[in-house]
Tab-separated table of C-alpha atoms in Angstrom:
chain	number	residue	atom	x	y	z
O	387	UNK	CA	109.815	-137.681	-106.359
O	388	UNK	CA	107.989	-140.949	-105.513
O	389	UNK	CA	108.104	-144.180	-107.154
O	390	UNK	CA	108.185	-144.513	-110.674
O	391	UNK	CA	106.918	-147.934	-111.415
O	392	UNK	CA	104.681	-148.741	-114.460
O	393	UNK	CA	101.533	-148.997	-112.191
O	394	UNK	CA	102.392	-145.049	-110.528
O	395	UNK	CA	103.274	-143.963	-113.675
O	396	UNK	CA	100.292	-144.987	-115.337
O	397	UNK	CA	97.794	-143.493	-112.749
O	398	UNK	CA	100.583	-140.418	-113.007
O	399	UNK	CA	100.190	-140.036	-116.743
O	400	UNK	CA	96.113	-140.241	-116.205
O	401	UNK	CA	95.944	-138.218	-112.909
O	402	UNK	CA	97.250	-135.572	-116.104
O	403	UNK	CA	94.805	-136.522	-118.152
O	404	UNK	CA	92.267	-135.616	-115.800
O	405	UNK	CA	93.707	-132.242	-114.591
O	406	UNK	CA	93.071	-131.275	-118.313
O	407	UNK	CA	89.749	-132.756	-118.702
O	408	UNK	CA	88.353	-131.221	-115.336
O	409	UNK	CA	89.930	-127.549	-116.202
O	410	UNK	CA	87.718	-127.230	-118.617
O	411	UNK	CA	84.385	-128.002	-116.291
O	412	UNK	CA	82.835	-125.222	-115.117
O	413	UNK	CA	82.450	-124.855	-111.096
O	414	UNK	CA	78.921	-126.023	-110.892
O	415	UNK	CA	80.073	-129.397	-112.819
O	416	UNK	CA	82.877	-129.749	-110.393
O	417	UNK	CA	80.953	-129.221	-107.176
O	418	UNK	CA	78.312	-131.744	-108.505
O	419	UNK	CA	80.947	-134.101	-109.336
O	420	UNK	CA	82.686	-133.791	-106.189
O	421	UNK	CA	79.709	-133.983	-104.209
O	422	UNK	CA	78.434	-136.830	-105.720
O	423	UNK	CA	81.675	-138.878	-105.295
O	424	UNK	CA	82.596	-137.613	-101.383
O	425	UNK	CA	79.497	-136.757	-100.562
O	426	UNK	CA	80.486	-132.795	-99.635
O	427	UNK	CA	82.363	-129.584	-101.134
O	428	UNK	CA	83.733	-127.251	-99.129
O	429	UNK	CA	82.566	-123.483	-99.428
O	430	UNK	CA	84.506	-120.936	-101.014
O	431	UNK	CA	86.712	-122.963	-103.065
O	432	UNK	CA	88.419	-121.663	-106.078
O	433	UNK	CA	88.157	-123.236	-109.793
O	434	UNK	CA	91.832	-124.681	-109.019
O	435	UNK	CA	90.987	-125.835	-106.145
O	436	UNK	CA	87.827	-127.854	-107.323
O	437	UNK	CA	89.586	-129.049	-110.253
O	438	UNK	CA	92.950	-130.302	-107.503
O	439	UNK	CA	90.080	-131.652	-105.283
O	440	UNK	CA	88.302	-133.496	-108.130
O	441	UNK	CA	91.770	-135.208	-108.933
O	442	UNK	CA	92.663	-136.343	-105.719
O	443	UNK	CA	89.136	-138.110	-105.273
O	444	UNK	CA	89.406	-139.807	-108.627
O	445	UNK	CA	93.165	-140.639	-107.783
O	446	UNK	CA	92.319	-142.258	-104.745
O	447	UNK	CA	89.449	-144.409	-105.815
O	448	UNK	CA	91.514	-145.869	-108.634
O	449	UNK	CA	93.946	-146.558	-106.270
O	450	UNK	CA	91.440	-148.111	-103.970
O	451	UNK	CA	90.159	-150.184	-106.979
O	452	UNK	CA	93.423	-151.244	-108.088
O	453	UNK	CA	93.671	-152.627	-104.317
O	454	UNK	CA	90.171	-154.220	-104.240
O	455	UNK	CA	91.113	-156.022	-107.708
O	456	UNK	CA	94.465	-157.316	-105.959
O	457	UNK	CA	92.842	-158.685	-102.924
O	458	UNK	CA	90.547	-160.513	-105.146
O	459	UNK	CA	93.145	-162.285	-107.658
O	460	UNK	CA	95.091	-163.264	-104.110
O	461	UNK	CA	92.226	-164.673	-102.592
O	462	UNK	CA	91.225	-166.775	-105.954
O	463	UNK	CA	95.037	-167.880	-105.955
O	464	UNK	CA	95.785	-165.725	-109.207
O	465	UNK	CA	96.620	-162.435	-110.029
O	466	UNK	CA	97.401	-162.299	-113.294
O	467	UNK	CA	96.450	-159.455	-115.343
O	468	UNK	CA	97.107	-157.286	-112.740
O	469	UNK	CA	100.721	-155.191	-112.571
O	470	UNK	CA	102.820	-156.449	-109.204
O	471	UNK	CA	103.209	-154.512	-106.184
């Protein structure tokens, strides 16, 4: 399922690495760490669900760095250090 470059393997392989940090966080942690990185939690959420919510945020804002850090290099004419596309 998906593509398995080095660069989606990578945030694969951490995305994992976080699910087993963040299961052991209890639900207050999560909610505060949720909240302070989207700004809300939804009610009535279960530990799983915090911890699958937690990932997904983190996920995304690597992802969104990784872009950020991209645009940059190909403004400045460069890029290297960075894995392709």
């Amino acid at each position: 399922r998906g593509c398995w470059c080095s660069e989606c393997t990578a945030m694969s392989a951490q995305r994992c690495t976080d699910f087993a940090e963040l299961t052991r966080w209890t639900e207050a942690e999560l909610c505060n760490e949720i909240n302070e990185r989207h700004g809300m939690v939804r009610v009535n959420q279960t530990h799983g669900m915090l911890v699958n919510c937690l990932c997904n945020i983190r996920h995304a804002q690597r992802a969104s760095e990784l872009r950020r850090q991209r645009a940059v290099a190909s403004a400045q004419g460069g890029g290297e250090g960075l894995p392709p596309r």
